[in-house]
Coordinates of C-alpha atoms in Angstrom, one line a residue:
Chain A
M1 CA 142.1 224.0 29.5
S2 CA 143.7 224.1 26.1
M3 CA 146.9 224.3 28.0
R4 CA 146.4 221.0 29.6
L5 CA 145.4 219.4 26.3
Y6 CA 149.1 220.7 24.5
A7 CA 150.7 219.4 27.9
V8 CA 148.8 216.0 27.2
F9 CA 150.0 216.2 23.5
I10 CA 153.7 217.2 24.6
Y11 CA 153.7 214.1 26.9
I12 CA 152.9 212.0 24.3
F13 CA 155.6 213.2 21.9
L14 CA 157.7 212.3 24.4
Y15 CA 156.7 209.2 25.4
A16 CA 155.6 207.6 22.3
P17 CA 159.3 206.6 20.7
I18 CA 160.2 205.2 24.0
A19 CA 157.1 203.2 24.2
L20 CA 157.6 201.9 20.7
I21 CA 161.1 201.0 21.2
A22 CA 160.0 199.0 24.8
F23 CA 157.2 197.3 22.5
F24 CA 159.3 195.7 20.0
S25 CA 161.7 194.4 22.1
F26 CA 158.9 191.8 22.6
N27 CA 158.4 191.1 19.0
A28 CA 158.7 187.8 18.0
G29 CA 159.9 188.6 14.6
R30 CA 162.9 190.5 13.7
Y31 CA 162.3 193.3 11.5
A32 CA 161.1 196.6 13.2
M33 CA 157.3 197.6 12.7
D34 CA 156.4 194.2 11.9
W35 CA 154.8 192.8 14.9
Q36 CA 154.7 189.0 15.0
G37 CA 153.7 188.1 18.3
F38 CA 155.0 188.4 21.7
S39 CA 158.2 186.9 22.8
L40 CA 161.0 187.4 25.3
D41 CA 163.5 185.7 23.2
W42 CA 165.5 188.7 22.3
Y43 CA 166.6 189.6 26.0
G44 CA 167.9 186.0 26.2
K45 CA 169.9 186.8 22.9
A46 CA 171.0 190.1 23.8
F47 CA 172.1 188.9 27.4
T48 CA 173.9 185.7 26.1
N49 CA 175.4 187.7 22.8
P50 CA 179.2 188.0 23.6
I51 CA 179.7 191.4 21.6
I52 CA 176.7 192.8 23.3
T53 CA 177.9 192.1 26.8
K54 CA 181.4 193.2 26.0
A55 CA 180.3 196.4 25.2
L56 CA 177.8 196.9 28.4
V57 CA 180.7 196.0 30.6
T58 CA 183.3 198.3 28.7
S59 CA 180.6 201.1 28.9
L60 CA 180.1 200.5 32.6
I61 CA 183.8 200.4 33.5
I62 CA 184.4 203.3 31.5
A63 CA 181.2 205.6 33.2
G64 CA 182.3 204.3 36.7
C65 CA 185.9 205.2 36.4
T66 CA 185.2 208.5 34.7
S67 CA 182.5 209.4 37.2
V68 CA 184.8 208.8 40.3
I69 CA 187.5 210.5 38.3
A70 CA 185.6 213.5 37.5
T71 CA 183.9 214.1 40.5
T72 CA 187.3 213.8 42.6
V73 CA 189.1 216.0 40.3
G74 CA 186.2 218.2 40.0
T75 CA 185.5 218.9 43.5
L76 CA 188.9 219.4 44.5
C77 CA 189.0 222.2 41.6
A78 CA 186.1 223.9 42.8
L79 CA 187.0 224.0 46.5
G80 CA 190.8 225.2 45.4
L81 CA 188.7 227.9 43.1
E82 CA 187.2 229.2 45.8
R83 CA 190.4 230.0 47.7
M84 CA 191.9 231.9 44.8
R85 CA 191.8 235.5 43.2
G86 CA 192.9 236.9 40.4
S87 CA 193.8 236.0 37.1
L88 CA 194.7 232.5 37.8
R89 CA 190.9 232.0 38.7
Q90 CA 190.0 233.7 35.4
L91 CA 192.0 231.4 33.2
F92 CA 190.5 228.4 34.8
D93 CA 186.8 229.7 34.3
A94 CA 187.2 230.5 30.8
L95 CA 189.1 227.0 30.6
I96 CA 186.0 225.1 32.0
Y97 CA 183.6 227.2 29.8
I98 CA 185.4 226.4 26.5
A99 CA 185.6 222.8 27.7
I100 CA 181.8 222.8 28.3
M101 CA 181.3 224.9 25.1
V102 CA 183.6 222.9 22.5
P103 CA 181.5 220.3 20.9
G104 CA 181.9 216.5 21.6
V105 CA 183.2 216.0 17.6
V106 CA 186.0 218.5 18.4
I107 CA 187.1 217.7 21.4
G108 CA 187.3 214.0 20.3
I109 CA 189.0 215.1 17.1
S110 CA 191.6 217.0 19.1
T111 CA 192.1 214.4 21.6
L112 CA 192.5 211.8 18.9
I113 CA 195.4 214.0 17.3
A114 CA 197.0 214.6 20.7
F115 CA 196.9 210.8 21.6
V116 CA 198.7 210.1 18.2
T117 CA 201.3 212.7 18.3
V118 CA 202.0 211.6 21.9
F119 CA 202.2 207.8 20.8
D120 CA 204.5 208.3 17.7
A121 CA 206.8 210.3 19.8
V122 CA 206.9 207.9 22.7
N123 CA 206.9 204.5 21.3
P124 CA 209.9 204.0 19.3
A125 CA 211.7 205.2 22.5
L126 CA 209.4 202.7 24.6
E127 CA 210.6 199.7 22.0
A128 CA 214.2 200.8 22.4
I129 CA 213.9 199.9 25.9
G130 CA 211.6 196.8 25.6
M131 CA 208.3 198.2 27.0
A132 CA 204.8 197.7 25.5
R133 CA 203.6 200.4 22.8
L134 CA 201.2 203.1 24.1
Q135 CA 198.0 202.4 22.3
M136 CA 194.5 203.5 22.5
G137 CA 192.2 201.7 24.6
L138 CA 189.7 202.2 28.0
W139 CA 192.0 205.0 29.3
T140 CA 192.0 207.2 26.5
V141 CA 188.2 207.3 26.4
I142 CA 188.2 207.7 30.0
A143 CA 190.8 210.3 30.0
A144 CA 188.8 212.4 27.5
H145 CA 185.5 212.0 29.0
V146 CA 186.7 213.6 32.3
L147 CA 187.9 216.6 30.6
F148 CA 184.2 217.2 29.9
N149 CA 182.7 216.1 33.0
L150 CA 185.5 218.0 35.2
A151 CA 183.9 221.0 34.1
V152 CA 180.2 220.1 34.4
V153 CA 181.1 218.8 38.2
V154 CA 183.1 222.2 39.0
L155 CA 180.1 224.0 37.8
I156 CA 177.9 222.0 40.3
I157 CA 179.9 221.8 43.3
R158 CA 180.6 225.7 42.7
A159 CA 176.8 226.3 42.6
R160 CA 176.6 224.6 46.2
L161 CA 179.9 226.4 47.9
A162 CA 178.5 229.9 46.6
G163 CA 175.1 228.9 48.4
M164 CA 176.9 227.7 51.5
D165 CA 176.3 228.6 55.2
R166 CA 179.4 230.5 56.0
S167 CA 178.7 230.6 59.5
L168 CA 179.6 227.2 60.0
V169 CA 182.9 227.2 58.9
E170 CA 183.7 229.9 61.1
A171 CA 182.0 228.3 64.1
S172 CA 184.4 225.3 63.2
E173 CA 187.2 227.6 63.1
D174 CA 186.5 229.7 66.2
L175 CA 186.3 226.1 68.0
Y176 CA 190.2 225.2 66.8
A177 CA 189.2 222.6 64.5
T178 CA 192.0 221.9 61.9
P179 CA 191.0 223.1 58.7
F180 CA 190.8 219.3 57.2
A181 CA 188.7 218.8 60.7
T182 CA 186.4 221.5 59.5
F183 CA 186.3 220.2 55.9
R184 CA 185.5 217.1 57.0
Q185 CA 182.7 217.9 59.2
V186 CA 181.4 220.8 57.8
V187 CA 182.2 221.6 54.6
L188 CA 182.0 217.6 53.1
P189 CA 178.5 217.0 54.3
A190 CA 176.9 219.9 53.1
L191 CA 178.5 219.2 49.7
M192 CA 177.3 215.6 49.6
P193 CA 173.9 216.1 47.4
S194 CA 176.1 217.9 45.3
I195 CA 178.7 215.3 45.0
L196 CA 176.2 212.9 44.3
A197 CA 174.6 214.8 41.9
G198 CA 177.8 215.1 39.9
L199 CA 178.6 211.4 40.1
L200 CA 175.4 210.7 38.7
L201 CA 175.6 213.5 35.7
S202 CA 179.2 212.0 34.7
F203 CA 178.3 208.7 35.2
T204 CA 175.4 209.0 32.6
F205 CA 176.9 211.5 30.0
S206 CA 179.8 208.7 29.9
F207 CA 177.5 206.0 29.5
E208 CA 175.3 208.0 26.9
D209 CA 178.4 209.1 24.9
F210 CA 178.8 207.9 21.7
I211 CA 181.0 210.7 19.3
I212 CA 184.3 210.9 21.9
A213 CA 184.6 207.2 22.1
F214 CA 184.1 206.8 18.6
F215 CA 187.3 208.8 18.0
V216 CA 189.6 207.5 20.8
A217 CA 188.4 204.1 21.7
G218 CA 190.9 202.4 19.5
P219 CA 189.6 198.8 19.1
N220 CA 186.9 198.9 21.9
T221 CA 183.5 199.3 21.6
T222 CA 181.3 200.2 24.0
L223 CA 177.4 200.0 24.2
P224 CA 176.5 203.4 22.2
I225 CA 179.2 202.7 19.4
Y226 CA 177.6 199.0 19.3
V227 CA 173.8 200.3 19.1
F228 CA 174.8 203.2 16.5
S229 CA 176.5 200.5 13.9
S230 CA 173.9 198.0 14.5
I231 CA 171.3 200.9 13.5
R232 CA 173.4 201.5 9.8
R233 CA 173.6 197.3 9.6
G234 CA 170.1 197.0 10.3
V235 CA 168.9 196.3 14.1
T236 CA 167.6 193.2 15.3
P237 CA 165.3 193.8 18.6
E238 CA 168.0 192.7 20.8
I239 CA 169.2 196.3 20.6
N240 CA 165.5 197.6 21.8
A241 CA 165.7 194.8 24.9
I242 CA 168.9 196.4 25.8
G243 CA 167.6 199.7 25.5
T244 CA 164.4 198.5 27.9
T245 CA 166.8 197.1 30.5
V246 CA 169.1 200.2 30.8
L247 CA 165.7 202.1 31.1
L248 CA 164.1 200.4 33.7
T249 CA 167.4 199.6 35.4
S250 CA 167.6 203.4 36.0
L251 CA 164.1 204.0 37.0
A252 CA 164.4 201.3 39.6
L253 CA 168.0 203.0 40.8
L254 CA 166.1 206.5 40.7
V255 CA 163.0 205.1 42.8
L256 CA 165.6 203.3 45.4
A257 CA 167.9 206.7 45.6
Q258 CA 164.5 208.3 46.6
F259 CA 163.8 205.7 48.9
L260 CA 166.9 205.6 50.9
L261 CA 167.3 209.3 51.1
R262 CA 164.1 210.1 52.1
P263 CA 164.7 209.3 55.7
S264 CA 167.8 211.8 56.4
A265 CA 165.8 214.3 54.4
K266 CA 162.6 213.8 57.1
A267 CA 165.3 213.9 60.1
R268 CA 166.7 217.2 58.7
Chain B
M1 CA 180.9 236.1 49.0
P2 CA 182.4 236.2 52.4
Q3 CA 186.0 235.4 52.7
L4 CA 187.4 232.1 54.6
A5 CA 189.3 232.5 57.1
P6 CA 193.0 233.5 56.9
I7 CA 194.0 229.9 59.0
S8 CA 192.8 228.0 56.0
R9 CA 194.2 229.7 52.9
S10 CA 197.4 228.1 52.5
K11 CA 198.7 228.6 48.8
T12 CA 200.5 225.4 48.7
V13 CA 197.4 223.6 49.2
T14 CA 195.2 225.6 46.8
A15 CA 197.6 224.7 44.2
L16 CA 197.5 221.3 45.3
L17 CA 193.5 221.2 45.3
V18 CA 193.5 222.9 41.3
A19 CA 197.0 220.9 39.9
P20 CA 194.8 217.6 38.9
A21 CA 192.3 219.7 37.2
G22 CA 194.7 222.2 35.8
L23 CA 197.0 219.1 34.4
F24 CA 193.9 217.6 32.6
F25 CA 192.8 220.7 31.0
F26 CA 196.5 221.6 29.8
F27 CA 197.2 218.2 28.1
L28 CA 193.6 217.4 27.0
L29 CA 192.0 220.8 26.1
V30 CA 194.4 223.5 25.6
L31 CA 197.6 221.5 23.9
P32 CA 195.3 219.2 22.1
L33 CA 193.0 222.8 20.8
I34 CA 196.7 224.3 20.1
V35 CA 197.6 220.7 17.8
V36 CA 194.3 221.4 15.9
V37 CA 195.0 225.0 14.9
I38 CA 198.7 223.8 14.0
Y39 CA 197.4 221.1 12.0
S40 CA 195.0 223.4 10.2
F41 CA 198.0 225.2 8.7
G42 CA 199.4 221.9 7.7
A43 CA 199.3 219.5 4.4
R44 CA 197.7 216.5 4.0
A45 CA 200.4 213.6 3.8
D46 CA 200.3 211.0 1.1
A47 CA 198.9 208.2 3.0
G48 CA 196.6 210.3 5.1
G49 CA 196.9 212.1 8.4
Y50 CA 199.4 215.2 8.6
A51 CA 202.1 216.6 7.2
P52 CA 204.1 219.5 8.3
A53 CA 203.7 222.8 6.3
F54 CA 202.8 226.1 6.3
T55 CA 199.9 227.4 3.9
L56 CA 195.8 228.3 4.5
D57 CA 194.8 226.4 1.6
N58 CA 193.0 224.3 3.7
Y59 CA 190.8 227.5 5.0
A60 CA 190.5 228.4 1.1
N61 CA 189.1 225.3 0.9
L62 CA 186.6 225.4 3.5
P63 CA 183.8 226.2 0.7
A64 CA 184.1 222.3 -0.8
R65 CA 181.9 222.0 2.8
G66 CA 179.9 224.8 2.4
Q67 CA 176.5 222.9 2.7
A68 CA 177.6 221.2 5.8
F69 CA 178.0 224.8 7.3
F70 CA 175.0 225.9 5.6
N71 CA 172.9 223.2 7.1
T72 CA 174.4 223.7 10.6
L73 CA 174.2 227.7 10.7
T74 CA 170.6 227.4 9.4
L75 CA 169.1 224.3 11.3
A76 CA 170.9 224.8 14.5
P77 CA 169.3 228.2 15.4
L78 CA 165.8 227.1 13.9
G79 CA 166.1 223.9 15.8
T80 CA 166.7 226.0 18.9
L81 CA 163.7 228.4 17.8
L82 CA 161.2 225.4 17.4
T83 CA 162.4 223.9 20.9
A84 CA 162.1 227.2 22.7
L85 CA 158.2 227.6 20.9
F86 CA 157.4 224.0 21.9
A87 CA 159.1 224.2 25.2
Y88 CA 157.8 227.5 26.6
P89 CA 154.0 227.0 26.8
L90 CA 154.8 223.4 28.9
A91 CA 157.1 225.0 31.4
Y92 CA 154.0 227.8 31.5
F93 CA 151.8 224.9 32.3
L94 CA 153.9 223.2 34.8
A95 CA 155.2 226.6 36.8
V96 CA 151.8 228.4 36.4
K97 CA 148.6 225.8 35.9
A98 CA 149.6 222.7 37.3
S99 CA 148.9 221.7 40.7
P100 CA 151.6 221.8 43.2
K101 CA 150.5 218.2 43.9
S102 CA 151.2 216.9 40.7
R103 CA 153.7 219.6 39.7
T104 CA 157.0 217.5 40.8
L105 CA 156.1 214.4 38.9
L106 CA 155.3 215.8 35.7
L107 CA 158.4 217.8 36.2
V108 CA 160.5 214.5 36.6
L109 CA 158.6 212.7 33.5
V110 CA 160.2 215.7 31.5
I111 CA 163.3 214.3 32.2
V112 CA 162.9 210.5 32.5
P113 CA 163.4 210.6 28.7
F114 CA 166.8 211.2 29.0
W115 CA 167.4 208.1 30.7
T116 CA 167.1 206.0 27.4
S117 CA 170.2 205.5 25.2
Q118 CA 169.8 209.1 23.0
L119 CA 170.5 206.9 19.9
L120 CA 167.5 204.6 20.2
R121 CA 165.5 207.4 20.8
Y122 CA 166.5 208.5 17.3
Y123 CA 166.0 205.2 16.2
A124 CA 162.5 205.1 17.2
W125 CA 161.9 208.0 15.2
I126 CA 163.5 206.5 12.2
M127 CA 160.8 204.2 12.7
I128 CA 158.2 206.5 13.2
L129 CA 158.7 208.9 10.0
G130 CA 160.2 206.3 8.2
S131 CA 158.3 204.4 5.3
K132 CA 156.2 202.1 7.2
G133 CA 155.4 204.9 9.8
I134 CA 153.6 208.2 9.6
P135 CA 153.7 208.3 5.7
S136 CA 152.1 204.9 5.5
W137 CA 149.2 206.0 8.2
L138 CA 149.0 209.1 5.9
A139 CA 148.7 207.1 2.6
Y140 CA 145.3 205.6 3.9
L141 CA 144.1 209.3 4.1
G142 CA 145.0 209.9 0.7
I143 CA 148.1 211.9 1.0
S144 CA 151.0 209.9 -0.8
D145 CA 154.4 210.1 -1.7
L146 CA 155.1 212.1 1.8
R147 CA 158.8 211.8 2.6
I148 CA 159.9 213.1 6.1
I149 CA 162.7 211.1 6.9
N150 CA 166.2 212.0 5.9
T151 CA 164.6 215.6 5.0
P152 CA 165.7 218.9 7.0
W153 CA 162.3 218.1 8.8
A154 CA 163.0 215.0 10.3
V155 CA 166.4 217.0 11.6
L156 CA 164.1 219.6 13.1
I157 CA 161.7 217.1 14.6
G158 CA 164.5 215.2 16.4
A159 CA 166.0 218.5 17.6
V160 CA 162.9 219.6 19.0
Y161 CA 162.5 215.8 20.2
G162 CA 166.0 215.5 21.9
F163 CA 166.2 218.9 23.3
L164 CA 163.1 219.7 24.8
P165 CA 163.9 218.8 28.3
L166 CA 166.5 220.8 28.5
M167 CA 164.8 224.1 27.3
V168 CA 162.0 223.3 29.4
L169 CA 164.2 223.7 32.6
P170 CA 165.5 227.0 32.8
I171 CA 162.0 228.7 32.0
Y172 CA 160.3 226.5 34.3
V173 CA 162.6 227.9 36.9
S174 CA 162.7 231.2 35.7
L175 CA 158.6 231.3 35.3
E176 CA 158.2 229.9 38.9
K177 CA 160.3 232.4 40.8
L178 CA 157.8 235.1 39.2
D179 CA 156.2 237.2 41.6
K180 CA 152.4 236.2 40.9
R181 CA 151.3 239.7 42.6
L182 CA 152.5 241.7 39.5
L183 CA 150.3 239.6 37.4
E184 CA 147.5 240.7 39.8
A185 CA 148.3 244.2 40.0
S186 CA 148.5 244.1 36.1
A187 CA 145.1 242.7 35.9
D188 CA 143.9 245.3 38.3
L189 CA 145.3 248.2 36.3
G190 CA 142.7 246.7 33.5
A191 CA 144.8 244.5 31.0
N192 CA 143.3 241.3 29.9
S193 CA 145.2 238.2 30.6
W194 CA 146.9 237.9 27.4
R195 CA 148.3 241.6 27.7
S196 CA 149.4 240.8 31.4
F197 CA 151.3 237.8 29.7
L198 CA 153.1 239.7 27.0
Q199 CA 153.9 242.5 29.4
V200 CA 154.7 241.0 32.5
T201 CA 155.1 237.2 32.3
L202 CA 157.2 237.1 29.0
P203 CA 159.7 240.0 29.8
L204 CA 160.5 238.3 33.2
S205 CA 160.6 234.8 32.1
L206 CA 163.2 235.8 29.2
P207 CA 166.5 235.1 31.2
G208 CA 165.3 231.2 31.3
V209 CA 164.3 231.3 27.2
A210 CA 168.0 232.8 27.1
T211 CA 169.8 229.8 28.8
G212 CA 167.8 227.3 27.6
S213 CA 168.5 228.5 23.8
M214 CA 172.3 228.9 24.7
L215 CA 172.6 225.5 25.9
V216 CA 170.1 223.9 23.4
F217 CA 172.4 225.9 20.3
I218 CA 175.8 224.8 21.7
L219 CA 174.3 221.3 21.5
L220 CA 172.9 221.6 18.2
M221 CA 175.8 223.1 16.4
G222 CA 178.2 220.2 17.2
E223 CA 175.5 217.3 16.8
Y224 CA 176.7 214.4 14.7
I225 CA 174.0 211.6 15.7
L226 CA 171.0 213.6 14.8
P227 CA 171.7 214.8 11.3
Q228 CA 173.3 211.2 10.5
L229 CA 170.5 208.8 11.7
L230 CA 167.7 211.2 11.1
G231 CA 169.3 213.2 8.0
G232 CA 170.5 209.7 6.7
G233 CA 173.6 211.2 5.1
K234 CA 172.0 213.7 3.0
V235 CA 171.2 216.6 5.6
F236 CA 174.4 216.4 7.1
F237 CA 176.1 219.1 10.0
I238 CA 179.6 220.2 10.3
G239 CA 180.1 217.2 12.8
N240 CA 179.3 215.1 10.0
A241 CA 181.8 216.4 7.7
L242 CA 184.4 216.1 10.7
V243 CA 184.1 212.4 11.2
D244 CA 184.2 211.6 7.3
L245 CA 187.3 214.0 7.1
F246 CA 189.3 212.5 9.8
L247 CA 188.0 208.8 9.7
Q248 CA 187.2 208.5 6.2
S249 CA 188.9 210.5 3.8
R250 CA 191.8 211.1 6.2
N251 CA 192.4 214.5 5.2
W252 CA 193.1 215.8 9.0
P253 CA 194.5 219.3 7.8
F254 CA 191.2 220.0 6.5
G255 CA 189.6 218.5 9.3
A256 CA 191.6 220.5 11.6
A257 CA 190.5 224.1 9.6
V258 CA 186.9 223.1 9.4
S259 CA 187.2 222.1 13.5
T260 CA 188.9 225.6 13.9
A261 CA 186.1 227.2 11.9
L262 CA 183.3 225.7 13.7
V263 CA 184.9 226.6 17.1
A264 CA 185.6 230.2 16.1
I265 CA 181.6 230.6 14.6
M266 CA 180.5 229.3 17.9
F267 CA 182.3 231.5 20.1
V268 CA 181.7 234.6 17.9
T269 CA 178.1 233.8 18.4
I270 CA 178.0 232.8 21.8
V271 CA 180.2 236.1 22.5
I272 CA 177.5 238.2 20.4
Y273 CA 174.5 236.8 21.9
M274 CA 175.7 237.2 25.8
R275 CA 176.4 240.9 24.9
F276 CA 173.0 241.1 23.3
V277 CA 171.5 239.6 26.3
L278 CA 173.6 241.4 28.8
S279 CA 173.3 244.9 27.3
R280 CA 169.2 244.6 28.6
G281 CA 169.6 245.0 31.8
D282 CA 166.7 243.5 33.0
V283 CA 167.5 240.1 31.7
R284 CA 171.2 240.4 33.4
R285 CA 169.8 241.0 36.4
A286 CA 167.7 238.0 36.6
A287 CA 169.7 235.9 34.5
L288 CA 172.5 236.2 37.3
V289 CA 170.4 235.9 40.5

């Protein structure tokens, strides 16, 4: 019984802050912890504020590109690593763990230094032949995000590959399917759930990331960068409105995904 | 692991499969980290940034940021420990006590907070722990002048709050795999439930605790947002020192030395920890399943 009480306490602990954010998104006043009555104004203001909508679009583009590239490259890498033995494979294993272990702040710093060094070296030459200078932009954030998420995707896909039923692959090969046909008809469908998980996870990590983008986004503002700077400046409930909308959207997508995936699960 | 049939093992295909990832790792991880190490032996250019040199001054200068190292190296392990202590009973409840029907829903509910912006969740804690939050309610009870926000306590509360789900899941998985017959056997042999827990359940769930602690520790060591928002610049971590060195004071070589030191400390700690975990046969067997 006391365990149940403890569980209730923990769930309150987990959800009270979120409830607080959602609650104050409906505040008519502009100050935190100062309830002035119910209002939906901040939702209207947030979604007509050009800085916020631009930051939101920037974050969606970065997270979209990151998740697709990281999942593609990561899946290919996991498939390749499975065919490899020896020291090269150990090298890749080490790189994957290093990519996960190195803190975001160090990834941000090291990619910043690397980009700046390359830009300084290449830009004079580019200018000389009349081409545009290289500079920080969405692509630098995407590149740094892919690096981190790539490692996560490889681990997810690899776990699935390890648990896969080999006899299906062998059967397909015995029936003279080409390696590509075997991949498309046997391996890919079996990997699908993990590929989707990889997409979802890398999208979330990229959309949520503050620290890497803080270093390599250049003049661009992502949503977390905007939220961070407004927390330091003093927040208006616009931020609460955006946060609540993002939470509700992701919950709706989660429920929708459950709903869409259910029939196929039954068929199996 | 069974080998693939020879027909699909062309070396060229293998190389093409891993090449894109290899390029990412080389250009965005290996090369940048090497550059950071090279920078850490350099000097600060007059206008900030980096000037080529070979000096150990930056490393000799590390004690100048000693407070950041001290805070990180005390609060990250302490935060990990507290998170494990708070997560364990919940994972136990979910795996052992909760009815199978409600279990899935309760597990999903542990993860859902991750779908709200981390920044906003910490912002909520600024409000809760700030002067208009808990301290003002306590003032009604006659406990006045209690300051929580911008203290190490706020950072620890934030750590438990932010990383609890990451700790609950691996512990849950290891508890769920546990063979319930072992507990019956233990009871049959006259152990009371507390003794059964200490001698059967707890040791068998240690791999989950080890995995979760590792995960949380790695993330806490590199934290920037948590100490920035809940420590309010008073309780700062190495991550905060790094942002300051690179973006404000623009002393890149010193920042590079601090980064190198941080990664080296993490690496050594993790290797020692793995050795310790791996030296325990029971934990190793279960952890590698």
